[in-house]
Amino acid sequence: MAKPRSLVAGNWKMNGFSESSAELNTLEGMIAKGKPANCDVMICPPYTLLASFAEAAKTVLVGAQDCHTDDSGAHTGDISAAMIKDSGATAIIVGHSERRADHGESSKLVAEKAAKVIEMKLTPIICVGETEDERDAGKTLDIVLDQVKASIPMQATAANVVIAYEPVWAIGTGRTPTPADVQDVHAAIRKTLETRFGEAGKGIAILYGGSVKPSNASELMSVPNVNGALVGGASLKATDFNGIIDAYRK
Ligand code: PGA
């Protein structure tokens, strides 16, 4: 099984207005003019911008940040994977730690959401990661591998799923694990994927997320089994995000 295709995905979280399409256009321009990058590039804007971004995007892929487990129905305020597909997006982040923390989402629910994303023939980007307390207690691998096992649905194949390892304490804090720590966790996730999917598990992209920025992207992206980044804050400005993509222009 070939090495996974790398992916640099921007998670805009609850940021962005209609005028933000200028940022997308700037990024598209930088990608068109720059050296070709050996990775896919994705932006996951808020729901309100999905359709317009999907319409305007040329090379950049568009993803959403969450979805409901049902296709439609009486769920005020929720959005289904079917609606997201209809908007033109091709991927959906599920199980982000902010959803797990703010909305009490369990790995079981995350797996149900991911199953629906797969059913819609979209790609789930399944997020896992330990809190600082869990890390300090030496439980990082236990927590992360439990989340990986419980959040990947039965319907998953190596071809239709992406994993993102995001230590909760590194998100939005400017702090990152050492490359050696990232390597250990990604190697353990890879092993778990190979146990589950056999040789094909080698082809699943495992992204690193948490305070990725232009100045640390090259180092983090060169760690074995790191196949891209899930980027929050530094994805909002095209120049910063493009600086992260540079890690794949070497
Ligand atoms: P950050 O967020 O890059 O701002 O740390 C990453 C994420 O939450 O996906």
Coordinates of C-alpha atoms and ligand atoms in Angstrom, one line a residue:
M1 CA 0.0 0.0 0.0
A2 CA 1.4 3.4 -1.0
K3 CA 2.2 6.1 1.4
P4 CA -0.9 8.2 2.2
R5 CA -1.5 11.4 0.2
S6 CA -0.8 14.2 2.6
L7 CA -3.4 16.8 3.5
V8 CA -3.1 20.3 5.0
A9 CA -6.6 21.2 6.2
G10 CA -7.7 24.5 7.8
N11 CA -10.3 24.4 10.5
W12 CA -11.8 27.9 10.6
K13 CA -14.0 27.0 13.6
M14 CA -16.5 29.8 14.4
N15 CA -14.7 32.4 12.3
G16 CA -15.4 33.9 8.9
F17 CA -18.0 36.1 7.1
S18 CA -19.0 36.5 3.5
E19 CA -16.0 38.8 2.9
S20 CA -13.7 35.9 3.9
S21 CA -14.0 34.5 0.4
A22 CA -11.2 37.0 -0.4
E23 CA -8.9 34.9 1.8
L24 CA -9.8 31.8 -0.2
N25 CA -9.1 33.6 -3.4
T26 CA -5.8 34.9 -2.1
L27 CA -4.8 31.3 -1.2
E28 CA -5.9 30.0 -4.5
G29 CA -3.7 32.6 -6.2
M30 CA -0.7 31.6 -4.0
I31 CA -1.2 28.0 -4.8
A32 CA -1.5 28.7 -8.5
K33 CA 1.7 30.8 -8.5
G34 CA 3.8 28.8 -6.1
K35 CA 5.9 25.7 -6.5
P36 CA 3.5 22.7 -6.7
A37 CA 2.8 21.3 -3.2
N38 CA 2.9 17.5 -2.7
C39 CA -0.3 17.5 -0.7
D40 CA -4.0 18.3 -0.9
V41 CA -5.2 21.5 0.6
M42 CA -8.6 21.9 2.3
I43 CA -10.5 24.7 4.1
C44 CA -13.3 23.9 6.6
P45 CA -15.2 27.1 7.0
P46 CA -18.4 27.5 9.1
Y47 CA -21.6 26.1 7.6
T48 CA -22.7 29.6 6.4
L49 CA -19.8 29.7 3.9
L50 CA -19.7 26.1 2.7
A51 CA -21.7 26.5 -0.5
S52 CA -20.0 29.7 -1.6
F53 CA -16.6 28.3 -0.8
A54 CA -17.3 25.1 -2.7
E55 CA -18.5 27.1 -5.6
A56 CA -15.5 29.5 -5.6
A57 CA -12.7 26.9 -4.9
K58 CA -10.6 25.7 -7.7
T59 CA -7.8 23.5 -6.3
V60 CA -8.7 23.9 -2.6
L61 CA -11.0 21.2 -1.2
V62 CA -13.8 22.3 1.1
G63 CA -14.9 20.5 4.2
A64 CA -17.3 21.0 7.1
Q65 CA -16.6 20.9 10.9
D66 CA -19.4 18.6 12.2
C67 CA -22.6 16.9 11.2
H68 CA -25.7 15.2 12.7
T69 CA -26.1 11.4 12.5
D70 CA -29.5 11.7 10.7
D71 CA -30.2 12.7 7.1
S72 CA -33.0 15.1 8.0
G73 CA -35.7 15.7 10.7
A74 CA -36.6 17.5 13.8
H75 CA -33.2 18.6 15.0
T76 CA -33.3 22.3 15.4
G77 CA -29.9 23.9 14.6
D78 CA -28.3 20.8 13.3
I79 CA -26.9 20.1 9.8
S80 CA -26.8 16.7 8.2
A81 CA -24.0 15.1 6.1
A82 CA -26.5 15.0 3.2
M83 CA -26.9 18.8 3.4
I84 CA -23.1 19.2 3.6
K85 CA -22.7 17.0 0.5
D86 CA -25.4 19.1 -1.2
S87 CA -23.4 22.2 -0.5
G88 CA -20.5 20.8 -2.5
A89 CA -18.1 20.0 0.4
T90 CA -16.3 16.7 0.2
A91 CA -15.1 16.1 3.8
I92 CA -16.4 16.5 7.4
I93 CA -14.4 16.9 10.6
V94 CA -15.9 14.7 13.3
G95 CA -15.0 14.4 17.0
H96 CA -13.0 17.6 17.3
S97 CA -12.0 18.0 20.9
E98 CA -14.0 21.2 21.1
R99 CA -17.1 19.2 20.1
R100 CA -16.2 16.4 22.5
A101 CA -15.7 19.0 25.4
D102 CA -18.4 21.6 24.6
H103 CA -21.1 19.2 23.4
G104 CA -20.2 16.1 25.4
E105 CA -19.6 14.0 22.2
S106 CA -18.5 10.5 23.0
S107 CA -16.4 8.3 20.7
K108 CA -19.5 6.2 20.1
L109 CA -21.4 9.3 18.7
V110 CA -18.3 10.3 16.7
A111 CA -18.3 6.8 15.1
E112 CA -22.0 7.2 14.3
K113 CA -21.3 10.6 12.7
A114 CA -18.3 9.2 10.8
A115 CA -20.4 6.2 9.5
K116 CA -23.0 8.7 8.1
V117 CA -20.2 10.7 6.5
I118 CA -18.9 7.6 4.8
E119 CA -22.4 6.6 3.8
M120 CA -22.7 9.9 2.0
K121 CA -19.4 9.1 0.2
L122 CA -17.6 12.0 1.9
T123 CA -14.4 11.7 3.9
P124 CA -14.6 11.9 7.7
I125 CA -11.6 13.5 9.4
I126 CA -11.8 11.8 12.8
C127 CA -10.1 13.8 15.6
V128 CA -8.5 12.3 18.7
G129 CA -6.2 13.7 21.4
E130 CA -5.4 13.7 25.1
T131 CA -6.0 16.5 27.6
E132 CA -3.1 17.9 29.6
D133 CA -4.1 16.1 32.7
E134 CA -4.2 12.8 30.8
R135 CA -0.8 13.5 29.4
D136 CA 0.6 14.4 32.8
A137 CA -0.8 11.1 34.2
G138 CA 1.1 9.2 31.5
K139 CA -2.2 8.1 29.8
T140 CA -1.6 9.7 26.4
L141 CA -1.4 6.5 24.4
D142 CA -4.2 4.7 26.3
I143 CA -6.6 7.6 25.7
V144 CA -5.6 8.3 22.1
L145 CA -5.7 4.6 21.0
D146 CA -9.0 4.1 22.8
Q147 CA -10.5 7.0 20.9
V148 CA -9.1 5.8 17.6
K149 CA -10.6 2.3 18.1
A150 CA -14.0 3.6 19.3
S151 CA -14.3 6.5 16.9
I152 CA -13.7 4.6 13.6
P153 CA -17.0 3.0 12.5
M154 CA -17.4 -0.5 11.0
Q155 CA -18.0 1.0 7.6
A156 CA -14.6 2.6 7.4
T157 CA -12.0 1.4 5.0
A158 CA -8.4 2.6 4.6
A159 CA -9.6 4.5 1.5
N160 CA -12.3 6.6 3.1
V161 CA -11.0 7.8 6.4
V162 CA -8.5 10.4 7.7
I163 CA -7.3 10.6 11.3
A164 CA -6.2 13.8 13.1
Y165 CA -4.1 13.6 16.3
E166 CA -4.6 16.8 18.2
P167 CA -3.4 17.0 21.8
V168 CA -6.1 19.1 23.5
W169 CA -3.5 21.2 25.4
A170 CA -1.7 22.1 22.1
I171 CA -4.8 23.6 20.5
G172 CA -4.7 27.4 20.3
T173 CA -2.0 27.6 23.0
G174 CA 1.1 28.0 20.9
R175 CA 2.5 24.9 22.6
T176 CA 3.3 21.7 20.7
P177 CA 4.6 18.3 21.7
T178 CA 8.2 17.6 20.7
P179 CA 8.7 15.9 17.4
A180 CA 9.7 12.8 19.3
D181 CA 6.4 12.8 21.2
V182 CA 4.5 13.3 18.0
Q183 CA 6.4 10.4 16.4
D184 CA 5.5 8.1 19.3
V185 CA 1.8 8.8 19.1
H186 CA 1.6 8.7 15.4
A187 CA 3.5 5.4 15.3
A188 CA 1.1 3.9 17.9
I189 CA -1.9 5.1 15.9
R190 CA -0.4 3.6 12.7
K191 CA 0.0 0.3 14.5
T192 CA -3.6 0.4 15.6
L193 CA -4.7 1.1 12.1
E194 CA -2.7 -1.7 10.7
T195 CA -4.1 -4.1 13.3
R196 CA -7.6 -3.0 12.1
F197 CA -7.1 -2.7 8.4
G198 CA -4.0 -4.8 7.7
E199 CA -1.5 -3.6 5.1
A200 CA -4.1 -1.0 3.9
G201 CA -3.7 0.7 7.3
K202 CA -0.4 2.0 6.1
G203 CA -2.3 4.2 3.5
I204 CA -4.4 6.1 6.0
A205 CA -3.4 9.8 6.4
I206 CA -2.7 10.7 10.0
L207 CA -2.7 14.5 10.4
Y208 CA -1.1 16.3 13.3
G209 CA -3.0 19.3 14.8
G210 CA -2.4 21.8 17.6
S211 CA -0.6 25.1 17.1
V212 CA 0.8 24.3 13.7
K213 CA 2.3 27.5 12.1
P214 CA 4.7 28.4 9.3
S215 CA 7.7 28.3 11.7
N216 CA 7.1 24.8 13.0
A217 CA 5.3 23.1 10.0
S218 CA 8.4 21.7 8.3
E219 CA 9.7 20.1 11.4
L220 CA 6.3 18.6 12.4
M221 CA 5.5 17.5 8.9
S222 CA 8.8 15.6 8.5
V223 CA 8.0 13.4 11.5
P224 CA 7.5 9.8 10.4
N225 CA 3.8 8.9 10.0
V226 CA 2.7 12.6 10.0
N227 CA 0.8 12.9 6.8
G228 CA -0.3 16.5 7.0
A229 CA -1.8 19.0 9.4
L230 CA -5.1 20.2 10.8
V231 CA -4.6 23.9 11.4
G232 CA -6.9 26.2 13.3
G233 CA -5.7 29.8 14.0
A234 CA -3.0 29.9 11.3
S235 CA -5.4 28.8 8.6
L236 CA -7.4 32.0 8.8
K237 CA -4.9 34.1 6.9
A238 CA -3.9 32.9 3.5
T239 CA -0.3 34.0 3.9
D240 CA 0.1 32.0 7.1
F241 CA -1.7 28.9 5.7
N242 CA 0.4 29.1 2.6
G243 CA 3.5 29.2 4.8
I244 CA 2.4 25.9 6.3
I245 CA 1.7 24.4 2.9
D246 CA 5.4 25.3 2.1
A247 CA 6.4 22.3 4.2
Y248 CA 5.2 20.2 1.2
R249 CA 6.9 22.3 -1.5
K250 CA 10.4 21.1 -0.7
Ligands
PGA1 P1 -4.8 25.5 16.3 O1 -6.1 24.6 16.3 O2 -4.1 25.3 15.1 O3 -5.4 26.9 16.5 O4 -4.1 25.1 17.6 C1 -6.1 23.3 15.7 C2 -7.4 22.7 15.7 O5 -8.2 22.8 16.7 O6 -7.8 22.0 14.8

